Coordinates of C-alpha atoms and ligand atoms in Angstrom, one line a residue:
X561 CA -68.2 -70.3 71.4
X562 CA -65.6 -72.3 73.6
X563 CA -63.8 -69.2 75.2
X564 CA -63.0 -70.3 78.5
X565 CA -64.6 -68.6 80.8
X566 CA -63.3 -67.6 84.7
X567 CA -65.4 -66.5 87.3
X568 CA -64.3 -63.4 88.9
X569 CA -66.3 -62.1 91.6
X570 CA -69.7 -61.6 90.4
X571 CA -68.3 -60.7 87.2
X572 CA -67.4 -63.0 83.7
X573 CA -63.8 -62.3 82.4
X574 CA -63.1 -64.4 79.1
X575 CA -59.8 -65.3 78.4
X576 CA -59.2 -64.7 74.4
X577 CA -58.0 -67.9 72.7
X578 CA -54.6 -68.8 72.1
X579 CA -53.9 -69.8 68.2
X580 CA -53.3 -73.5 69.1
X581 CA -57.4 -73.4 70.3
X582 CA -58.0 -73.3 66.7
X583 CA -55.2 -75.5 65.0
X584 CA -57.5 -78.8 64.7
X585 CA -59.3 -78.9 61.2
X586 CA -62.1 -80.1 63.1
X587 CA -62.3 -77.0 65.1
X588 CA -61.6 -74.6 61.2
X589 CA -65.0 -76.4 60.5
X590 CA -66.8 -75.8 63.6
X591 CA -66.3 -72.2 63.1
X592 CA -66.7 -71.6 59.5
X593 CA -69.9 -73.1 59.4
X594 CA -71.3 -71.3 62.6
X595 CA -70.9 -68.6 60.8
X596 CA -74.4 -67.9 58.3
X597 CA -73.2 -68.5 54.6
X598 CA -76.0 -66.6 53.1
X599 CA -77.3 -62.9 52.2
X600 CA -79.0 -61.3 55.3
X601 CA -81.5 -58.6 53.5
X602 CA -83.8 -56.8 54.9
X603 CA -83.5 -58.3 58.9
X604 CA -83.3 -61.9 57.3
X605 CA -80.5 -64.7 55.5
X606 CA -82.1 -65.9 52.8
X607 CA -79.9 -67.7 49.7
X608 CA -78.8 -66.3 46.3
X609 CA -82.2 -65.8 44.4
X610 CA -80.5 -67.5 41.7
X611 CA -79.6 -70.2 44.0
X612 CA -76.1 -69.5 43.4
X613 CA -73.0 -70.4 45.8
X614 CA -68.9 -69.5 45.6
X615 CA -66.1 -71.0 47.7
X616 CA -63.6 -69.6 49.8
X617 CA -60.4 -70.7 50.4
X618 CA -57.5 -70.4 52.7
X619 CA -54.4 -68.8 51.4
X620 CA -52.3 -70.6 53.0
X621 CA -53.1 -74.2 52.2
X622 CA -55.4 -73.7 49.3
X623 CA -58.0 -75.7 50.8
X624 CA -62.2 -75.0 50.2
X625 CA -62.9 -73.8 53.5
X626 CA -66.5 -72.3 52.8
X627 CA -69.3 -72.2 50.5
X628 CA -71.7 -69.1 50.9
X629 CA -74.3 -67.8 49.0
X630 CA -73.5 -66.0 45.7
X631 CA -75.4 -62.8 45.3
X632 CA -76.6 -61.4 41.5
X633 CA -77.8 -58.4 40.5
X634 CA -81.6 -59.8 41.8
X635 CA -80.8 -59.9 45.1
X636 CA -79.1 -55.9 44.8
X637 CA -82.1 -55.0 44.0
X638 CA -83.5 -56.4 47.1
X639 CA -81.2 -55.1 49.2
X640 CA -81.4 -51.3 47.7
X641 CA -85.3 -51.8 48.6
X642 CA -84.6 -52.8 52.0
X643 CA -82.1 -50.2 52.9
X644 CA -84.1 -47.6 51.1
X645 CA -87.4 -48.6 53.1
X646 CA -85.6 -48.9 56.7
X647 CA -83.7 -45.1 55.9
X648 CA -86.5 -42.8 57.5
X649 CA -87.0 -44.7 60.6
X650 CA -83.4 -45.4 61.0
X651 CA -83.0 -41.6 60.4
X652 CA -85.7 -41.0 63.0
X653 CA -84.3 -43.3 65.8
X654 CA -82.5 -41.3 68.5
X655 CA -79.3 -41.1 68.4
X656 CA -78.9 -42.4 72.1
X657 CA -80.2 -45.8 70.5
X658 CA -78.0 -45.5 67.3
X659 CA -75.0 -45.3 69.8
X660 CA -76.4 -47.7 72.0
X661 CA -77.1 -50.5 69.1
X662 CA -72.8 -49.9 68.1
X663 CA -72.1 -50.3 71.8
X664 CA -73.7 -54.0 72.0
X665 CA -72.1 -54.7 68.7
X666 CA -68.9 -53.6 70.3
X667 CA -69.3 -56.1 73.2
X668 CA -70.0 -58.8 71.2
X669 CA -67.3 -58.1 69.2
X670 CA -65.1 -58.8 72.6
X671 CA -67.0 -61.8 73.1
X672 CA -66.2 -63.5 70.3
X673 CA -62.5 -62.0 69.2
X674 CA -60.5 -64.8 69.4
X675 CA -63.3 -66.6 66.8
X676 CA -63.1 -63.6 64.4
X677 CA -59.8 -63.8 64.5
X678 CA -59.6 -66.9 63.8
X679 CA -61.6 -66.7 61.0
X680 CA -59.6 -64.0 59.6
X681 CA -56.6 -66.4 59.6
X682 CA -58.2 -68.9 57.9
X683 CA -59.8 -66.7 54.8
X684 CA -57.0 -64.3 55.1
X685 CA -53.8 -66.1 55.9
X686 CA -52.4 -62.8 58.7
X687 CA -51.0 -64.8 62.0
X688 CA -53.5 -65.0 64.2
X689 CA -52.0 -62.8 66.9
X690 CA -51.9 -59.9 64.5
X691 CA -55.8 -60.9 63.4
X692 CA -56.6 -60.4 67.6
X693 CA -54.6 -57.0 66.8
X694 CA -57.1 -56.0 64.1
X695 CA -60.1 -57.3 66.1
X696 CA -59.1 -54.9 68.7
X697 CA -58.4 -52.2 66.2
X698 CA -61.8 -52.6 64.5
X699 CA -63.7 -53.2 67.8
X700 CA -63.0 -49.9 68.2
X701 CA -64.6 -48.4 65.3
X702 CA -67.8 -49.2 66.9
X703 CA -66.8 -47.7 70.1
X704 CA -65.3 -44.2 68.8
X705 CA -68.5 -43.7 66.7
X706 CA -70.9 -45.7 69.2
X707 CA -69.6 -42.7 71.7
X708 CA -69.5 -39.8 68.9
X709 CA -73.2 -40.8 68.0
X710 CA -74.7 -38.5 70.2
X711 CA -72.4 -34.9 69.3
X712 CA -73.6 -35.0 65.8
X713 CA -74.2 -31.3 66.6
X714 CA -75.0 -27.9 64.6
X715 CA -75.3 -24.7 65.2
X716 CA -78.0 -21.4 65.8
X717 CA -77.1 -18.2 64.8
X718 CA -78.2 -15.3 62.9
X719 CA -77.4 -13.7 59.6
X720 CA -75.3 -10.8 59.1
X721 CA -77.8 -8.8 58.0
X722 CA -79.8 -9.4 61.6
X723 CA -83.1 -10.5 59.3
X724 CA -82.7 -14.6 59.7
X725 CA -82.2 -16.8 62.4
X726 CA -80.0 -19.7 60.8
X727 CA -80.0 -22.7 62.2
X728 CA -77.8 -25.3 60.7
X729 CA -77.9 -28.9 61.3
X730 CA -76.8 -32.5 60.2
X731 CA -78.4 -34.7 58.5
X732 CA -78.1 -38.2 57.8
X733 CA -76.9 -38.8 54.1
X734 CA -79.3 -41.7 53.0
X735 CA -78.3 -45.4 52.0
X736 CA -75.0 -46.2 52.0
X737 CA -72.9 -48.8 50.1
X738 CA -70.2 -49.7 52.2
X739 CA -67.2 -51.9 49.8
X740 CA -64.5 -53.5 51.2
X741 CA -61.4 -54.9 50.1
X742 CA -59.8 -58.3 51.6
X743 CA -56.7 -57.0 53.4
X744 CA -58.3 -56.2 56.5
X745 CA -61.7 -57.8 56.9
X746 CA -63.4 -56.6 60.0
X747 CA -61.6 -53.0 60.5
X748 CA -62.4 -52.3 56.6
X749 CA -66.2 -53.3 57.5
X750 CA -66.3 -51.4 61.3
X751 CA -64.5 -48.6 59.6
X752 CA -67.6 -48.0 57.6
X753 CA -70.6 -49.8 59.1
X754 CA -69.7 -47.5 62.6
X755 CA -70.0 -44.0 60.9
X756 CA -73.0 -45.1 59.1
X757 CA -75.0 -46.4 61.4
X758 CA -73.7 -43.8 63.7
X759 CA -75.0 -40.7 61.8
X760 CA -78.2 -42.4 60.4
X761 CA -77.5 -44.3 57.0
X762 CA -78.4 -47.6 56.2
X763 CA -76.2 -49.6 54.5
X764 CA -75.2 -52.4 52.0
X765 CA -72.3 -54.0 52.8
X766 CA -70.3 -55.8 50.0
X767 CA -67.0 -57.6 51.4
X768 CA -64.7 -58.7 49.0
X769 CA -65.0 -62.7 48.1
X770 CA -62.2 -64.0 48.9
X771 CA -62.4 -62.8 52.5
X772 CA -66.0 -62.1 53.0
X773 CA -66.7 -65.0 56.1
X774 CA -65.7 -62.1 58.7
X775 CA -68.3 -59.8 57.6
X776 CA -71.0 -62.7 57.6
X777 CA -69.9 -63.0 61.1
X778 CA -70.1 -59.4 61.8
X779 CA -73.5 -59.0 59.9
X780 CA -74.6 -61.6 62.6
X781 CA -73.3 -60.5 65.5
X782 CA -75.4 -57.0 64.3
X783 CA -78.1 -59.1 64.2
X784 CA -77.4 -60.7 67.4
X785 CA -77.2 -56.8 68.6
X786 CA -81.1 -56.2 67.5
X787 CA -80.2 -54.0 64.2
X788 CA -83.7 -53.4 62.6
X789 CA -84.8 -54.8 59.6
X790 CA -82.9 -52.9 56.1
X791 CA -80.4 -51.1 58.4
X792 CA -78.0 -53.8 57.8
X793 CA -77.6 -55.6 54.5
X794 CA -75.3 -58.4 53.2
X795 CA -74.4 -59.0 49.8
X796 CA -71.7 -61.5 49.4
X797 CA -70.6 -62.0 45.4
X798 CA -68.3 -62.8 43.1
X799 CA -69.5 -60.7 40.4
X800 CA -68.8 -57.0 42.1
X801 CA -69.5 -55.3 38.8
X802 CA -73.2 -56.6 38.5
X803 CA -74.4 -56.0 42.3
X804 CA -72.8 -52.5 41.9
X805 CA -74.2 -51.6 38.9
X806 CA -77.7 -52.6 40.3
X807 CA -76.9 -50.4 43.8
X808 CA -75.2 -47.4 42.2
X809 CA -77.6 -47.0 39.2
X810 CA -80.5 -46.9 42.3
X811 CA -81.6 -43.1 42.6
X812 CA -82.2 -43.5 46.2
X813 CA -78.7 -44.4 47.2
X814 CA -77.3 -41.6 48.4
X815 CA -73.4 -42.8 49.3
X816 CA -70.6 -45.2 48.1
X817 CA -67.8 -45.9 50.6
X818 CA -65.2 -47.9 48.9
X819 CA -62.3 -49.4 49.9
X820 CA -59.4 -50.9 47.4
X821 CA -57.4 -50.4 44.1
X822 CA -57.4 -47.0 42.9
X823 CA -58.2 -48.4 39.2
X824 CA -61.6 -49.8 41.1
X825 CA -61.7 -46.5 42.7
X826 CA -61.9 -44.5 39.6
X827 CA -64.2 -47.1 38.0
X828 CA -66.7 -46.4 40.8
X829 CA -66.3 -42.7 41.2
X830 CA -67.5 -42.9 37.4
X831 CA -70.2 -44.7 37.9
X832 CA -71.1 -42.9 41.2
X833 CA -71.4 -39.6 39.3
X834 CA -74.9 -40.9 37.3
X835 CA -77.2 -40.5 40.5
X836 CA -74.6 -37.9 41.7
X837 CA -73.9 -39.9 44.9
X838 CA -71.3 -38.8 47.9
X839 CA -68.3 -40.6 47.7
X840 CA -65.3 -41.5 50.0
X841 CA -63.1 -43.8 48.4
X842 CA -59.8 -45.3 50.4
X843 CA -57.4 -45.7 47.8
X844 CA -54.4 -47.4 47.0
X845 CA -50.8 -46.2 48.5
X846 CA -47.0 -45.9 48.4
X847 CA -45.5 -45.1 51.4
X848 CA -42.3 -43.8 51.2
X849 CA -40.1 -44.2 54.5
X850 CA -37.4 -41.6 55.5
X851 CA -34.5 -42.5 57.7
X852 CA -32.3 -39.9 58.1
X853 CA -29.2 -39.4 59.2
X854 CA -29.5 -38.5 62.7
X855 CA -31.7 -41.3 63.6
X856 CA -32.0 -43.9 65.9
X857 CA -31.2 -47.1 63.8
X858 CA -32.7 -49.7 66.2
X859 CA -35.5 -47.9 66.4
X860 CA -35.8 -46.9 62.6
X861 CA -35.5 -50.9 61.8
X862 CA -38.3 -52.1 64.0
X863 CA -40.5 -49.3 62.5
X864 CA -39.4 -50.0 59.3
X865 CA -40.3 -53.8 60.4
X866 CA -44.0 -52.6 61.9
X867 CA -44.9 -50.7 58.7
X868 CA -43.4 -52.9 56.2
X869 CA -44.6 -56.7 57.3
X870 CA -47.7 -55.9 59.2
X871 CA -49.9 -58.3 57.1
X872 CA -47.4 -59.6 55.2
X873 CA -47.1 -56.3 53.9
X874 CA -50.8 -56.4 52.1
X875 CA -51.7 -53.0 53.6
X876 CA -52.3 -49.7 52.0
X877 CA -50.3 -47.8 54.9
X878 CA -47.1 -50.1 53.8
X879 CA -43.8 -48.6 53.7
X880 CA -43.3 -49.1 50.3
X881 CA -40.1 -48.0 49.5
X882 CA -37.3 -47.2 51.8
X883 CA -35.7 -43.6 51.2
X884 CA -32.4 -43.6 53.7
X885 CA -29.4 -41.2 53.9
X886 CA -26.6 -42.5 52.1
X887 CA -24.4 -42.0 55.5
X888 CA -26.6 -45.3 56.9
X889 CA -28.5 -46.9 54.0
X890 CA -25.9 -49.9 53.8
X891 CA -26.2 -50.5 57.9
X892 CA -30.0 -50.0 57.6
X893 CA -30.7 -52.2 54.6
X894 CA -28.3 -54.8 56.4
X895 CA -29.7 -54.5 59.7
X896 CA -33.5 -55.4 58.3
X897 CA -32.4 -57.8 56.4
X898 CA -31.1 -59.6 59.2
X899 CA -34.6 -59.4 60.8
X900 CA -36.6 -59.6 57.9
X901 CA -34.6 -62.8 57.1
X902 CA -35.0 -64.9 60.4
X903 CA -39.2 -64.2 60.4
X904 CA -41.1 -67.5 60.5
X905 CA -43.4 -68.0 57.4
X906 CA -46.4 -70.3 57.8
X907 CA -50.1 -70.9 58.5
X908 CA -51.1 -68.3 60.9
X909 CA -52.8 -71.0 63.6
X910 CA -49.5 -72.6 64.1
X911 CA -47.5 -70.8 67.2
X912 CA -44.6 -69.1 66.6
X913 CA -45.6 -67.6 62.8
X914 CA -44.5 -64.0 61.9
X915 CA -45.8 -63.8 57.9
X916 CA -48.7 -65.9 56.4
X917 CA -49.2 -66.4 52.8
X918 CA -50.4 -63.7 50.4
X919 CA -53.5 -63.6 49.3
X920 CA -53.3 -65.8 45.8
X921 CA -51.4 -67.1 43.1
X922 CA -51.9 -63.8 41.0
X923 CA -50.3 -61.7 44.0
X924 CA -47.8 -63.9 44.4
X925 CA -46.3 -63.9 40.5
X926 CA -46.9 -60.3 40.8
X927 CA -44.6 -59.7 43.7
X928 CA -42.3 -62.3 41.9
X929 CA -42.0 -60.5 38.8
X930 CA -41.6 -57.2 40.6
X931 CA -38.5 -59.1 42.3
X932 CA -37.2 -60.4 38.9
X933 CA -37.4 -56.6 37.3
X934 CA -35.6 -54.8 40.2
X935 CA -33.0 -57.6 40.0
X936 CA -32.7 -57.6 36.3
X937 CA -32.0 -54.1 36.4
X938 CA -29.2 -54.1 39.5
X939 CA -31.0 -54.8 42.4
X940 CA -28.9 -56.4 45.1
X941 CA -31.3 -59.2 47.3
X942 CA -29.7 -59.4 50.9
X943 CA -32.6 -61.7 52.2
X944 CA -35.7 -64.0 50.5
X945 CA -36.1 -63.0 46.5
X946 CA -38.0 -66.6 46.2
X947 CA -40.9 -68.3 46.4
X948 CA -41.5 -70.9 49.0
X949 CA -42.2 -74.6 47.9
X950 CA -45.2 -76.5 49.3
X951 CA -49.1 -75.7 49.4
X952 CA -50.5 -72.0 50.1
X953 CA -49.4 -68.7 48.3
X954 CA -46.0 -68.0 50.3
X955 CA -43.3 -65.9 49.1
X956 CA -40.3 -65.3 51.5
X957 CA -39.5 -61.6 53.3
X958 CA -37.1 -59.8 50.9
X959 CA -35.1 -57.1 51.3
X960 CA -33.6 -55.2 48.2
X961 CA -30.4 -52.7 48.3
X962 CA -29.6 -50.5 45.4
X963 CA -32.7 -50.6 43.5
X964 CA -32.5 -48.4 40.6
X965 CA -34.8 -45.6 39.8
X966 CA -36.6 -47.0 37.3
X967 CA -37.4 -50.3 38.8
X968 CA -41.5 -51.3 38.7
X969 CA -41.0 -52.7 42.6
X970 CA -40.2 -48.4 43.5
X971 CA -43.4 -47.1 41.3
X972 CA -46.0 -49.7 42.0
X973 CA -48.1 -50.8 45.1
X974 CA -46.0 -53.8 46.2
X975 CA -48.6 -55.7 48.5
X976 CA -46.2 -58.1 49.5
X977 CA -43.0 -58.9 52.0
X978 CA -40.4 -57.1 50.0
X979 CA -38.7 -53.5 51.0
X980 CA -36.4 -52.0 48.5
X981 CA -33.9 -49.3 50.1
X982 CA -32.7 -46.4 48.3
X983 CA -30.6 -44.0 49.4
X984 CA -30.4 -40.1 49.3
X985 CA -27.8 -37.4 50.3
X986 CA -29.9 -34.3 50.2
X987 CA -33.4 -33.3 52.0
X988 CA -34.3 -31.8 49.0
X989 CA -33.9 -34.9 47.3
X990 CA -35.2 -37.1 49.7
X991 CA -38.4 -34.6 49.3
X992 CA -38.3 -35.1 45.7
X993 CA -38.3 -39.0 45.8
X994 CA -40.6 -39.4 48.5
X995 CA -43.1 -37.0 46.0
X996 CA -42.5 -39.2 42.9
X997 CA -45.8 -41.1 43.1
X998 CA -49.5 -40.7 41.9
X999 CA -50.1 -41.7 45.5
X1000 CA -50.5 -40.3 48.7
X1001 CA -51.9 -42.1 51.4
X1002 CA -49.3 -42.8 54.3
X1003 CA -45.4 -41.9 55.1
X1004 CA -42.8 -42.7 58.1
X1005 CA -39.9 -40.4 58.9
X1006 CA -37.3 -41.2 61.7
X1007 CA -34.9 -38.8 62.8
X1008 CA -34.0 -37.8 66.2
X1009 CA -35.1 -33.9 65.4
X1010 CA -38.2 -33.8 65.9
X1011 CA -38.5 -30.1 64.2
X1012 CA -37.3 -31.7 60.8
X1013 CA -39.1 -34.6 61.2
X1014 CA -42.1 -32.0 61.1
X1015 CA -40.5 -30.3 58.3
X1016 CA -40.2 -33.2 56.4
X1017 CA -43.3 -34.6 57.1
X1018 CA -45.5 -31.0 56.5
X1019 CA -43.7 -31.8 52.8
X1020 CA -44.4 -34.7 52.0
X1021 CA -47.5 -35.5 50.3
X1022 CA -49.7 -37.8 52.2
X1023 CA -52.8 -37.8 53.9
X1024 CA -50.6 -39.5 57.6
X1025 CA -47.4 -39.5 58.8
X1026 CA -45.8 -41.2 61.4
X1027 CA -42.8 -40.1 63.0
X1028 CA -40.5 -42.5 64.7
X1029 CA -43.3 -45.2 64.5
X1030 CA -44.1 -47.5 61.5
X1031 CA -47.7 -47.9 63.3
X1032 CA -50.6 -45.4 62.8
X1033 CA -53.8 -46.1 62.6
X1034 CA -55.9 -45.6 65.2
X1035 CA -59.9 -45.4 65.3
X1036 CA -59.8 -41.5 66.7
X1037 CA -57.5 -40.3 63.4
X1038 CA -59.0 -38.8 60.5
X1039 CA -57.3 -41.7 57.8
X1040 CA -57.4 -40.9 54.3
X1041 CA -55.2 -39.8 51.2
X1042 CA -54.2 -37.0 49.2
X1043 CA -53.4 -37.4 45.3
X1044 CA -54.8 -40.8 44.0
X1045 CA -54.9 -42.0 47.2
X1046 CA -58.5 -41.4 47.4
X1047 CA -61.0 -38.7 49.2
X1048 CA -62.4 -38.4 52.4
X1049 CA -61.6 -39.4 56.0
X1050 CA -62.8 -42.5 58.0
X1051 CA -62.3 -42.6 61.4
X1052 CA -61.6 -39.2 64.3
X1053 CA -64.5 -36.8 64.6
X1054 CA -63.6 -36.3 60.7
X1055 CA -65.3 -39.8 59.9
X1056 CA -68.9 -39.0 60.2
X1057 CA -68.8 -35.8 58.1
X1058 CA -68.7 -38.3 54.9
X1059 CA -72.3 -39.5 56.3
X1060 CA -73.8 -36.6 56.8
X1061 CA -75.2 -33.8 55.1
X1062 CA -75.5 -30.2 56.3
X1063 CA -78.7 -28.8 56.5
X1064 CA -79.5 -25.5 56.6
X1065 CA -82.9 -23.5 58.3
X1066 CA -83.8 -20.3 58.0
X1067 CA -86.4 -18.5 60.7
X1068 CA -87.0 -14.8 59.6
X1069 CA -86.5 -12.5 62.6
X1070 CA -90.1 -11.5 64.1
X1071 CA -90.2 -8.4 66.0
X1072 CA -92.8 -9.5 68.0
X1073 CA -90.5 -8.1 71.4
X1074 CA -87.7 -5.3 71.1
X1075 CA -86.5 -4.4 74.4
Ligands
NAD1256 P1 -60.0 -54.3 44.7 O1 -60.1 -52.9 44.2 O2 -59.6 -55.4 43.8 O3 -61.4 -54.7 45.4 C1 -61.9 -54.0 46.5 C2 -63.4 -54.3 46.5 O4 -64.0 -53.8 45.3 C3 -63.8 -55.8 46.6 O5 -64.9 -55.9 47.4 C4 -64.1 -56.1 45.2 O6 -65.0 -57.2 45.1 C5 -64.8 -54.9 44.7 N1 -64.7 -54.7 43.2 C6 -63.8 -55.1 42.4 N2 -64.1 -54.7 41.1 C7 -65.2 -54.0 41.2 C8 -66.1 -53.4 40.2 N3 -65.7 -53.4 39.0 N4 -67.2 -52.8 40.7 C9 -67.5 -52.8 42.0 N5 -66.8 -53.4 42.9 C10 -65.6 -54.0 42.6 O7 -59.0 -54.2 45.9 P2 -58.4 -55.4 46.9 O8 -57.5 -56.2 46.0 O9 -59.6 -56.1 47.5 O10 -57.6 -54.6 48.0 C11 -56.4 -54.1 47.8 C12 -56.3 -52.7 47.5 O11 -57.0 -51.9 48.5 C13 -54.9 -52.1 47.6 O12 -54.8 -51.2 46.5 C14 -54.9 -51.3 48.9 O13 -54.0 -50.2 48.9 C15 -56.3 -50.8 49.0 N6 -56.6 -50.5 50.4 C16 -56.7 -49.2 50.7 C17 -57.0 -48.8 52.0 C18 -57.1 -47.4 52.4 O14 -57.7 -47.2 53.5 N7 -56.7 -46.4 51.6 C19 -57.1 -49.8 53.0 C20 -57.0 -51.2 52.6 C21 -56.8 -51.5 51.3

């Protein structure tokens, strides 16, 4: 840790690092290998049993920059056992400890944002100022559920019938397996590990390789915090389907969180229904985005700007297609090209960068092909449409007007830089296209009637909706999906219902005193 640190008073106050802290190579290497490369099981890092390691690279220069241990189906095992031994007394510790535990994760989270962000940068590819962004975001993960710890709650009350006392409470659910996809490393891993360890649960955390150095770092920092043995586990691996098969196919896992692709999703749900387990499963998205007539353009661009390109557009929430009255679609689509087409693509260290790389080679033909369809098939491209030369997995923000209905780029998840605009001259029809997905996760309406705006956004099918802001999330909302967007809620007061149980004891009535 270099933070500087100033003296104020009798109190420390760390400055967070500025991006250029980090731009040395010398300094990439410093932190990637302070971070632990290997499995931390049951209170300990140990390597691979196997003895096997994978690398990790950075998007945006295709360079090795780690090499961590490379879990098998051996060490799931292991890790089931721990977090199956450490459940009961985990379950057993107070909760004013539980909450306590998350707060001193939280503050070392604080300590040590600007390296976490940094790291995410460098496995990732986001610009480093929008990594700080999701430190801060996920940090507070560990806060809402650190604080929400302690109002688990219940209730006492009688039955009907005046016979029973009923007294209803909350358990925790058992061990959890908490997956996680690359786009957002640390909030994907707070977002689960908080609740969890919150309510009671012990957990398995499996991070996706090709961004899994940020949860080593947050496993440590747990460590660092004084989690018990088992209540925290590691497994890093390239080989998902062999680790999972080992922890799902375990009787005494109780929960799968999972994070990703909607075809992993279903694959898992599948698999989750052999041992019966509780599943909340974040799915994938299409967001449609609504401007309509009446709304404030400047406004309705930089939203359209904050929900298309925050991380390069690799997010779930991700206006995916761009639904705008016919009255304004030309101005709009011009208007965003115009920004979309001056952002500064590069290596998210380097000052100045708006849009890092995606995340590989396969994402990048993807999102070039979808480009190539749409065009093929009458697509206009008023900014980017092309690949940009040199090392790293870059692909240049693009902007598409009169994308036809059929075009893949309109039904797919895009993941990438690109916002097709199409336009619409009816509500009912702007309804109707903003419905025509299997998804249902996020959606952004601007209009300067806020009553519509409700209108519009009580109709639409997905599980959030921002109005007039192309930002949503926010630890204390319930964030989920309808459709195939996924089950369950992470996050709000919502978020720890999918690690607990409900428990219900009944007290027959004595009539030992009758007034
Ligand atoms: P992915 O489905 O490929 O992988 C997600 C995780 O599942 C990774 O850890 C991966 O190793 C693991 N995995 C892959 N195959 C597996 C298998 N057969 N068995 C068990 N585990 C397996 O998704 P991704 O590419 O990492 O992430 C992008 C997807 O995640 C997008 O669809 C995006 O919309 C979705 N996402 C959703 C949310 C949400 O909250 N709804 C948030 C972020 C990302």
């Amino acid at each position: 840790m270099t933070n500087t640190v100033h003296r104020v008073g009798a109190q420390e106050q760390r400055k967070t690092p500025l991006c250029s802290d980090y731009l040395d190579p010398e300094r990439h290497l410093a932190l990637t290998h302070s971070v632990p490369a290997e499995l931390f099981i049951n209170g300990a890092w140990m390597p691979a049993t196997n003895g096997g390691t994978y690398e990790v690279e950075n998007p945006a220069t295709g360079e090795v920059i780690a090499t961590l241990a490379n879990a098998s189906a051996e060490d799931a095992q292991k890790a089931v056992d721990a977090a199956a031994q450490a459940q009961r007394s985990w379950a057993a510790t107070p909760a004013t400890q539980r909450a306590e535990l998350l707060h001193r994760i939280f503050a070392l989270v604080q300590r040590d944002a600007g390296d976490i962000a940094a790291l995410m940068t460098l496995e990732m590819g986001k610009p480093y100022d929008q990594a700080l962004g999701e430190v801060t975001y996920g940090a507070e993960f560990l806060r809402w559920f650190a604080d929400h710890a302690r109002n688990i709650g219940g209730r006492y009350t009688d039955a009907p019938e005046g016979h029973l006392r009923m007294i209803i409470r909350r358990r925790p659910i058992g061990p959890a397996y908490l997956v996680t996809p690359w786009n957002f490393p640390l909030a994907m891993a707070t977002r689960k590990l908080a609740p969890a360890l919150a309510a009671g649960c012990t957990t398995i955390l499996k991070p996706s390789e090709l961004t899994p150095l940020t949860s080593h770092k947050l496993v440590a920092l747990c460590q660092e915090a004084g989690v018990p043995a088992g209540v925290v586990n590691l497994l890093s691996s390239t080989d998902a389907p062999a680790v999972s098969d080992v922890v799902l196919n375990d009787s005494r896992m109780r929960k799968i969180s999972f994070t990703g692709s909607t075809a992993v999703g279903r694959h898992l749900i599948k698999q989750a229904a052999n041992n019966v387990l509780r599943t909340s499963m974040e799915l994938g998205g299409n967001a449609p985005c609504v401007v309509l007539a009446d709304a404030d353009l400047d406004l309705a661009v930089q939203g359209a700007l904050d929900a298309k390109m925050r991380n390069m557009g690799q997010a779930c929430t991700a206006a995916n297609r761009f639904i705008v009255h016919e009255s304004i679609a030309d101005e709009f689509a011009q208007r965003l090209a115009e920004r979309m087409g001056h952002m500064q693509c590069g290596f998210g260290l380097e000052p100045n960068v708006d849009v890092g790389p995606v995340i590989d080679a396969r994402a990048l033909d993807r999102i070039a092909a979808l480009v190539e369809d749409a065009q093929a098939q009458g697509a206009t491209v008023l900014c980017g449409g092309k690949r940009i030369e040199g090392p790293g997995n870059f692909y240049a923000p693009t902007v598409l007007a009169n994308v036809p209905a059929d075009a893949a780029v309109l039904r797919e998840e895009i993941f990438g830089p690109i916002a097709p605009v199409i336009s619409f001259s009816s509500l009912e029809e702007a309804v109707e296209l903003a419905n025509n997905t299997e998804y249902g996760l996020a959606s952004y309406i601007f209009s300067q009637d806020i009553e519509l705006a409700l209108d519009l956004a009580e109709n639409i099918e997905a599980g959030l909706a921002g109005i007039n802001t192309g930002l949503i999330s926010n630890a204390a909302a319930p964030f989920g999906g309808l459709k195939q967007s996924g089950t369950g809620r992470e996050g709000g007061v919502e978020g720890l219902d999918d690690y607990t149980d409900t428990q219900y004891l009944a007290l027959p009535r004595g009539r030992r005193f009758q007034p």
